[in-house]
Short mmCIF file of C-alpha atoms and ligand atoms in Angstrom, two decimals:
data_model
loop_
_atom_site.label_atom_id
_atom_site.label_comp_id
_atom_site.label_asym_id
_atom_site.label_seq_id
_atom_site.Cartn_x
_atom_site.Cartn_y
_atom_site.Cartn_z
CA MET A 1 11.32 121.27 122.16
CA THR A 2 11.12 118.14 120.01
CA THR A 3 12.63 120.09 117.06
CA ASP A 4 15.61 120.80 119.34
CA LEU A 5 15.87 117.07 119.97
CA ASP A 6 15.62 116.33 116.23
CA ALA A 7 18.53 118.70 115.63
CA LEU A 8 20.53 117.09 118.45
CA ARG A 9 19.85 113.64 117.01
CA ASP A 10 20.86 114.65 113.47
CA ARG A 11 24.03 116.35 114.67
CA LEU A 12 25.11 113.38 116.79
CA VAL A 13 24.28 110.80 114.11
CA SER A 14 26.20 112.62 111.39
CA ALA A 15 29.19 113.08 113.71
CA VAL A 16 29.10 109.34 114.40
CA GLU A 17 28.91 108.53 110.70
CA GLU A 18 31.94 110.69 110.03
CA ALA A 19 34.07 109.32 112.89
CA ALA A 20 37.46 108.52 111.34
CA ASP A 21 38.51 105.72 113.63
CA LEU A 22 37.51 103.67 116.65
CA ALA A 23 39.15 106.09 119.13
CA ALA A 24 37.19 109.06 117.73
CA LEU A 25 34.02 106.98 117.87
CA GLU A 26 34.58 106.15 121.51
CA ASP A 27 35.06 109.86 122.31
CA LEU A 28 31.74 110.57 120.60
CA ARG A 29 29.96 107.86 122.56
CA ILE A 30 31.19 109.32 125.83
CA SER A 31 30.24 112.89 124.86
CA ALA A 32 26.70 111.78 123.90
CA LEU A 33 25.78 108.92 126.21
CA GLY A 34 28.41 109.06 128.96
CA LYS A 35 27.72 110.30 132.52
CA LYS A 36 28.45 113.87 131.47
CA GLY A 37 27.17 113.43 127.93
CA GLU A 38 24.68 115.64 126.11
CA ILE A 39 21.81 113.15 126.09
CA THR A 40 22.45 112.29 129.73
CA ALA A 41 22.27 115.99 130.59
CA HIS A 42 18.79 116.18 128.95
CA MET A 43 17.72 113.08 130.90
CA LYS A 44 18.71 114.77 134.14
CA GLN A 45 16.23 117.61 133.45
CA LEU A 46 13.26 115.20 133.32
CA GLY A 47 13.02 115.21 137.11
CA GLY A 48 11.97 118.86 137.20
CA MET A 49 9.13 118.47 134.69
CA ASP A 50 5.45 117.86 135.26
CA PRO A 51 4.32 114.28 134.64
CA GLU A 52 2.78 114.80 131.19
CA GLN A 53 5.79 116.72 129.87
CA ARG A 54 8.15 114.23 131.49
CA LYS A 55 6.42 111.34 129.71
CA GLN A 56 6.61 113.04 126.30
CA MET A 57 10.18 114.20 126.73
CA GLY A 58 11.23 110.89 128.18
CA GLN A 59 9.92 109.00 125.17
CA ALA A 60 11.45 111.47 122.70
CA LEU A 61 14.83 111.34 124.47
CA ASN A 62 14.79 107.54 124.53
CA GLN A 63 14.21 107.56 120.76
CA VAL A 64 17.15 109.90 120.24
CA LYS A 65 19.28 107.75 122.50
CA ALA A 66 18.31 104.56 120.60
CA HIS A 67 19.03 106.25 117.30
CA VAL A 68 22.46 107.44 118.33
CA ALA A 69 23.30 104.04 119.89
CA LYS A 70 22.28 102.30 116.66
CA ALA A 71 24.44 104.69 114.61
CA LEU A 72 27.35 104.06 117.00
CA ASP A 73 27.00 100.28 116.58
CA ALA A 74 26.81 100.50 112.79
CA ARG A 75 29.84 102.80 112.56
CA LYS A 76 31.76 100.59 114.98
CA ALA A 77 31.16 97.54 112.79
CA VAL A 78 32.32 99.42 109.67
CA LEU A 79 35.48 100.70 111.38
CA GLU A 80 36.35 97.31 112.89
CA ASN A 81 35.97 95.67 109.54
CA ALA A 82 38.20 98.28 107.90
CA ASP A 83 40.75 97.72 110.65
CA LEU A 84 40.77 93.97 110.00
CA GLU A 85 41.09 94.48 106.25
CA LYS A 86 44.03 96.78 106.83
CA ARG A 87 45.81 94.25 109.10
CA LEU A 88 45.16 91.42 106.68
CA ALA A 89 46.68 93.48 103.89
CA GLU A 90 49.69 94.44 106.01
CA GLU A 91 50.35 90.97 107.41
CA ARG A 92 49.74 89.19 104.16
CA VAL A 93 51.95 86.11 103.68
CA ASP A 94 52.85 85.14 100.14
CA VAL A 95 52.99 81.36 100.33
CA THR A 96 54.41 81.18 96.82
CA LEU A 97 57.68 82.87 97.92
CA PRO A 98 60.77 80.62 98.23
CA VAL A 99 61.42 79.04 101.67
CA ALA A 100 63.25 80.95 104.40
CA PRO A 101 66.68 82.05 103.14
CA GLU A 102 68.25 81.09 106.50
CA PRO A 103 68.49 77.27 106.57
CA VAL A 104 67.35 75.93 109.93
CA GLY A 105 69.08 72.56 110.17
CA SER A 106 72.40 71.50 108.70
CA VAL A 107 74.25 68.33 107.75
CA HIS A 108 76.96 67.22 110.21
CA PRO A 109 80.49 67.14 108.72
CA ILE A 110 80.68 63.36 109.38
CA SER A 111 77.52 62.73 107.33
CA GLN A 112 78.75 65.15 104.67
CA THR A 113 82.09 63.33 104.43
CA ILE A 114 80.36 59.94 104.16
CA ASP A 115 78.16 61.37 101.37
CA GLU A 116 81.26 62.68 99.59
CA LEU A 117 83.06 59.32 99.91
CA THR A 118 79.99 57.55 98.59
CA ALA A 119 79.77 59.91 95.60
CA ILE A 120 83.45 59.42 94.72
CA PHE A 121 83.57 55.65 95.10
CA SER A 122 80.22 54.98 93.49
CA ASP A 123 81.56 56.84 90.45
CA MET A 124 84.37 54.23 90.38
CA GLY A 125 81.86 51.37 90.54
CA PHE A 126 81.81 50.68 94.28
CA THR A 127 78.67 49.97 96.29
CA VAL A 128 78.15 50.61 100.01
CA ALA A 129 78.17 47.65 102.44
CA GLU A 130 77.28 47.73 106.11
CA GLY A 131 77.74 45.50 109.14
CA PRO A 132 76.76 45.47 112.83
CA ASP A 133 78.48 47.68 115.44
CA ILE A 134 78.46 44.76 117.90
CA GLU A 135 80.68 42.03 116.50
CA ASP A 136 82.03 38.66 117.56
CA ASP A 137 85.72 37.84 117.87
CA PHE A 138 85.60 35.88 114.62
CA HIS A 139 84.63 38.80 112.37
CA ASN A 140 86.53 41.53 114.23
CA PHE A 141 89.75 39.52 114.79
CA ASP A 142 90.14 35.82 113.94
CA ALA A 143 88.98 35.89 110.32
CA LEU A 144 91.21 38.94 109.79
CA ASN A 145 94.22 36.87 110.79
CA ILE A 146 94.38 38.34 114.30
CA PRO A 147 94.42 35.23 116.55
CA PRO A 148 93.82 35.63 120.34
CA GLU A 149 97.51 35.89 121.25
CA HIS A 150 98.26 38.44 118.49
CA PRO A 151 99.69 41.77 119.81
CA ALA A 152 97.32 43.69 117.48
CA ARG A 153 94.52 42.76 119.85
CA GLN A 154 96.13 44.91 122.56
CA GLU A 155 96.67 47.81 120.17
CA HIS A 156 92.98 47.97 119.43
CA ASP A 157 91.90 49.00 122.98
CA THR A 158 88.83 46.86 122.54
CA PHE A 159 85.57 47.34 124.41
CA TYR A 160 84.47 43.83 125.44
CA LEU A 161 80.80 43.28 126.22
CA PRO A 162 79.88 40.93 129.09
CA PRO A 163 78.39 37.62 127.82
CA VAL A 164 74.60 37.50 128.10
CA THR A 165 74.64 33.90 129.36
CA GLU A 166 77.50 32.04 131.07
CA ASP A 167 78.29 29.65 128.24
CA GLN A 168 78.20 32.41 125.61
CA ALA A 169 81.35 34.05 124.25
CA HIS A 170 81.78 37.79 124.78
CA MET A 171 80.99 40.19 121.97
CA VAL A 172 82.99 43.33 121.14
CA LEU A 173 82.22 46.81 119.84
CA ARG A 174 83.93 46.64 116.46
CA THR A 175 87.36 48.27 116.63
CA HIS A 176 87.49 48.89 112.87
CA THR A 177 85.31 48.50 109.77
CA SER A 178 87.38 45.53 108.53
CA PRO A 179 84.84 42.93 109.81
CA VAL A 180 82.54 44.21 107.05
CA GLN A 181 85.18 42.95 104.55
CA ILE A 182 84.77 39.48 106.03
CA ARG A 183 80.97 39.63 105.93
CA THR A 184 81.06 40.82 102.32
CA MET A 185 83.50 38.15 101.11
CA MET A 186 81.52 35.44 102.90
CA GLY A 187 78.22 36.76 101.61
CA GLN A 188 78.82 37.50 97.95
CA LYS A 189 80.78 36.18 95.00
CA PRO A 190 83.64 38.18 93.40
CA PRO A 191 84.05 40.51 91.62
CA ILE A 192 83.61 42.65 94.74
CA ARG A 193 83.92 46.41 94.99
CA VAL A 194 82.58 47.86 98.21
CA ILE A 195 83.18 50.68 100.62
CA CYS A 196 82.00 50.26 104.20
CA PRO A 197 81.61 53.52 106.12
CA GLY A 198 80.51 53.24 109.72
CA ARG A 199 80.97 53.68 113.47
CA THR A 200 83.95 52.14 115.22
CA TYR A 201 84.97 52.03 118.90
CA ARG A 202 88.19 52.03 120.91
CA ALA A 203 88.87 52.84 124.57
CA ASP A 204 90.86 55.99 123.88
CA TYR A 205 90.16 59.67 124.50
CA ASP A 206 92.15 62.85 123.74
CA ALA A 207 92.26 65.67 121.13
CA THR A 208 92.83 63.20 118.30
CA HIS A 209 91.08 60.08 119.68
CA SER A 210 87.46 59.48 120.60
CA PRO A 211 86.01 56.22 121.99
CA ASN A 212 83.43 56.35 119.19
CA PHE A 213 84.74 57.36 115.79
CA HIS A 214 84.15 56.49 112.13
CA GLN A 215 86.10 54.63 109.52
CA VAL A 216 85.60 53.80 105.89
CA GLU A 217 86.83 50.50 104.56
CA GLY A 218 87.40 49.71 100.90
CA LEU A 219 87.57 46.24 99.41
CA VAL A 220 88.16 45.06 95.84
CA ILE A 221 88.37 41.36 94.97
CA ASP A 222 88.78 40.03 91.44
CA LYS A 223 90.95 37.64 89.46
CA ALA A 224 93.68 40.03 88.34
CA THR A 225 93.65 42.83 90.91
CA HIS A 226 97.09 44.12 91.85
CA MET A 227 98.87 46.80 93.88
CA GLY A 228 98.81 49.21 90.90
CA HIS A 229 95.01 49.21 91.05
CA LEU A 230 95.18 50.02 94.77
CA LYS A 231 97.53 52.95 94.18
CA GLY A 232 95.51 54.32 91.25
CA CYS A 233 92.27 54.03 93.19
CA LEU A 234 93.58 55.87 96.26
CA ILE A 235 95.29 58.61 94.24
CA GLU A 236 92.09 59.18 92.28
CA PHE A 237 90.16 59.31 95.54
CA CYS A 238 92.51 61.94 97.05
CA LYS A 239 92.23 64.23 94.03
CA ALA A 240 88.46 64.03 94.04
CA TYR A 241 88.02 64.29 97.80
CA PHE A 242 90.44 67.15 98.47
CA GLU A 243 89.31 68.83 95.24
CA VAL A 244 92.90 69.52 94.12
CA GLU A 245 94.41 68.39 90.83
CA ASP A 246 97.93 67.85 92.13
CA VAL A 247 98.13 65.75 95.29
CA PRO A 248 101.58 64.28 95.95
CA VAL A 249 101.27 60.88 97.63
CA ARG A 250 103.78 58.40 98.94
CA PHE A 251 103.37 54.79 99.97
CA ARG A 252 105.38 53.50 102.92
CA ALA A 253 105.75 49.83 103.79
CA SER A 254 103.71 48.98 106.87
CA HIS A 255 102.13 46.03 108.62
CA PHE A 256 98.58 44.84 109.14
CA PRO A 257 97.78 41.20 109.96
CA PHE A 258 95.10 41.09 107.26
CA THR A 259 97.08 42.47 104.30
CA GLU A 260 100.32 41.37 102.63
CA PRO A 261 102.10 43.43 101.48
CA SER A 262 100.81 46.33 103.58
CA ALA A 263 101.35 50.03 103.15
CA GLU A 264 100.43 53.38 104.54
CA MET A 265 99.70 56.22 102.19
CA ASP A 266 100.74 59.79 103.03
CA ILE A 267 99.60 62.92 101.26
CA GLY A 268 101.63 66.10 100.81
CA TYR A 269 100.63 69.35 102.46
CA ALA A 270 101.97 72.77 103.28
CA LYS A 271 101.20 74.86 106.35
CA ARG A 272 100.08 78.37 105.45
CA ASP A 273 99.08 80.88 108.16
CA GLY A 274 98.68 78.01 110.59
CA GLN A 275 96.23 76.28 108.21
CA ILE A 276 96.91 72.94 106.55
CA LYS A 277 96.80 73.14 102.76
CA ILE A 278 96.59 69.78 101.00
CA GLY A 279 98.74 69.63 97.86
CA ALA A 280 102.35 70.39 96.99
CA GLY A 281 104.44 71.06 100.09
CA ASP A 282 107.28 69.68 102.16
CA ASP A 283 105.26 67.87 104.79
CA TRP A 284 103.47 64.54 104.80
CA LEU A 285 100.34 63.34 106.55
CA GLU A 286 99.39 59.71 106.96
CA ILE A 287 95.77 59.20 105.97
CA VAL A 288 95.15 55.61 104.96
CA GLY A 289 96.25 52.06 105.78
CA CYS A 290 96.08 49.59 102.92
CA GLY A 291 97.45 46.47 101.26
CA MET A 292 96.71 43.32 99.30
CA VAL A 293 94.22 41.08 101.10
CA HIS A 294 96.18 38.36 102.95
CA PRO A 295 95.79 34.87 101.42
CA LYS A 296 94.79 33.56 104.85
CA VAL A 297 91.94 36.06 105.03
CA LEU A 298 90.72 35.03 101.56
CA ARG A 299 90.84 31.41 102.65
CA ASN A 300 88.99 32.20 105.91
CA CYS A 301 86.20 33.56 103.74
CA GLY A 302 86.10 30.55 101.42
CA LEU A 303 87.93 32.19 98.51
CA ASP A 304 90.82 30.44 96.74
CA PRO A 305 93.91 32.75 96.87
CA ASP A 306 95.25 31.08 93.72
CA VAL A 307 92.21 32.36 91.83
CA TYR A 308 91.30 35.60 93.60
CA GLN A 309 93.30 38.55 94.80
CA GLY A 310 92.33 41.96 95.92
CA PHE A 311 93.15 45.02 97.93
CA ALA A 312 91.72 46.68 101.01
CA PHE A 313 92.15 50.06 102.62
CA GLY A 314 90.85 51.80 105.70
CA MET A 315 90.85 55.37 106.93
CA GLY A 316 89.43 57.55 109.67
CA ILE A 317 86.50 59.68 108.54
CA GLU A 318 86.99 62.31 111.27
CA ARG A 319 90.62 62.64 110.24
CA ILE A 320 89.94 63.33 106.57
CA ALA A 321 87.04 65.65 107.49
CA MET A 322 89.33 67.60 109.87
CA LEU A 323 91.96 67.94 107.12
CA LYS A 324 89.55 69.07 104.43
CA TYR A 325 87.46 71.43 106.54
CA GLY A 326 90.11 72.72 108.94
CA ILE A 327 88.47 71.38 112.10
CA PRO A 328 91.15 71.44 114.83
CA ASP A 329 89.71 69.24 117.61
CA LEU A 330 88.20 65.80 117.13
CA ARG A 331 86.09 65.99 120.31
CA THR A 332 83.99 68.87 118.92
CA PHE A 333 82.38 66.44 116.44
CA TYR A 334 80.35 64.90 119.25
CA GLU A 335 79.55 67.90 121.44
CA ALA A 336 76.34 68.77 119.53
CA ASP A 337 77.05 72.50 119.92
CA VAL A 338 74.70 74.31 117.52
CA ARG A 339 77.17 77.17 117.04
CA TRP A 340 79.79 74.65 115.89
CA LEU A 341 77.23 73.00 113.60
CA ARG A 342 76.22 76.36 112.16
CA HIS A 343 79.86 77.03 111.36
CA TYR A 344 80.94 73.62 110.05
CA GLY A 345 77.59 72.17 108.90
CA PHE A 346 76.37 71.84 105.32
CA ALA A 347 73.10 72.80 103.64
CA GLY A 348 70.63 69.95 103.83
CA LEU A 349 69.63 69.86 100.18
CA ASP A 350 73.12 70.03 98.64
CA ILE A 351 73.78 66.32 98.20
CA PRO A 352 77.43 65.92 97.16
CA ASN A 353 78.06 64.75 93.60
CA LEU A 354 81.07 64.86 91.32
CA TYR A 355 79.40 66.94 88.62
CA GLU A 356 78.38 70.00 90.61
CA GLY A 357 81.24 69.72 93.12
CA LEU A 358 81.42 67.81 96.40
CA SER A 359 81.37 70.62 98.93
CA ARG A 360 79.45 73.67 97.85
N1 LIG B 401 91.54 48.14 109.81
C1 LIG B 401 92.72 48.96 109.84
C2 LIG B 401 92.66 49.86 111.08
O1 LIG B 401 91.70 49.92 111.74
C3 LIG B 401 92.85 49.79 108.60
C4 LIG B 401 93.09 48.96 107.36
C5 LIG B 401 92.01 48.52 106.63
C6 LIG B 401 94.36 48.67 106.93
C7 LIG B 401 92.18 47.75 105.49
C8 LIG B 401 94.55 47.91 105.79
C9 LIG B 401 93.48 47.47 105.09
O2 LIG B 401 93.58 50.51 111.40
#
């Protein structure tokens, strides 16, 4: 009888040791130790035996059972370990591979355009100057030769802020970047060469106007600066910015209270398949207001107009971004729509420079 049990034990143990996977092992456990299992069937016969035999058989069966259970546990551990090794191998992550090919974030076209402007003008020797978005009347208007009764004040659709205390004058949200000219001239000695990109505000809203928009101002002050320098500087800028060798430009006489003479510069373009193509063509687009800094403005900033002259220019950043990148509606710049950003955005690590190209 015990030899039969030895044979049963050896058969079950070797089957367990050969089980190929965890599912096969579980089947084996059920067929040996389950309710209808082989060992269980032997256990059931104990009831019909006499006490002495039952004791012997009971002990022997318990040993077999313990043996098989131990073999099951050992095999289970081996198979689980193999399973883990296999998953680790399959799900292995090579941390030395390059980062995800799909960039997650992107640079907004406004930031990209400011970076491009900065690259172009810093190559010409300009530095970047900044000023506050909340200005006083002096910097936004008076110092720029726009006295309170001047009609230009109406044209600016100014946002006036309520005074904080009763005896305080109101402040304004700057309507252009020109107050940064004033701050620069009052704060540093010529020669001056700065560009001032930044946020500007006017109470206006349609497909080409937004209450919050961006401008870039340019200012050059020195002892022998003249209109030729202004023209050369802006033409050079257009070539670099629009990345075309031949950009026809024309200067039209204009008026700004803070420049004399004043001009507006247009660039040539052609319409092809409904798309604007900057360069040779029959049509003109106005992109920048400019002129020689008005002697009164120089004087307001403590500079002697008989010694110093200079030029200034200002343009809308959204406008030049729309022209270069074919963005049809100004309002989309501020809607924070990720699909729009995915389409018009720029890779985060491609910082524009003139040597590798501005917009890659
Ligand atoms: N500040 C003017 C505007 O907002 C632009 C400008 C700047 C014109 C400098 C001439 C010189 O429209």
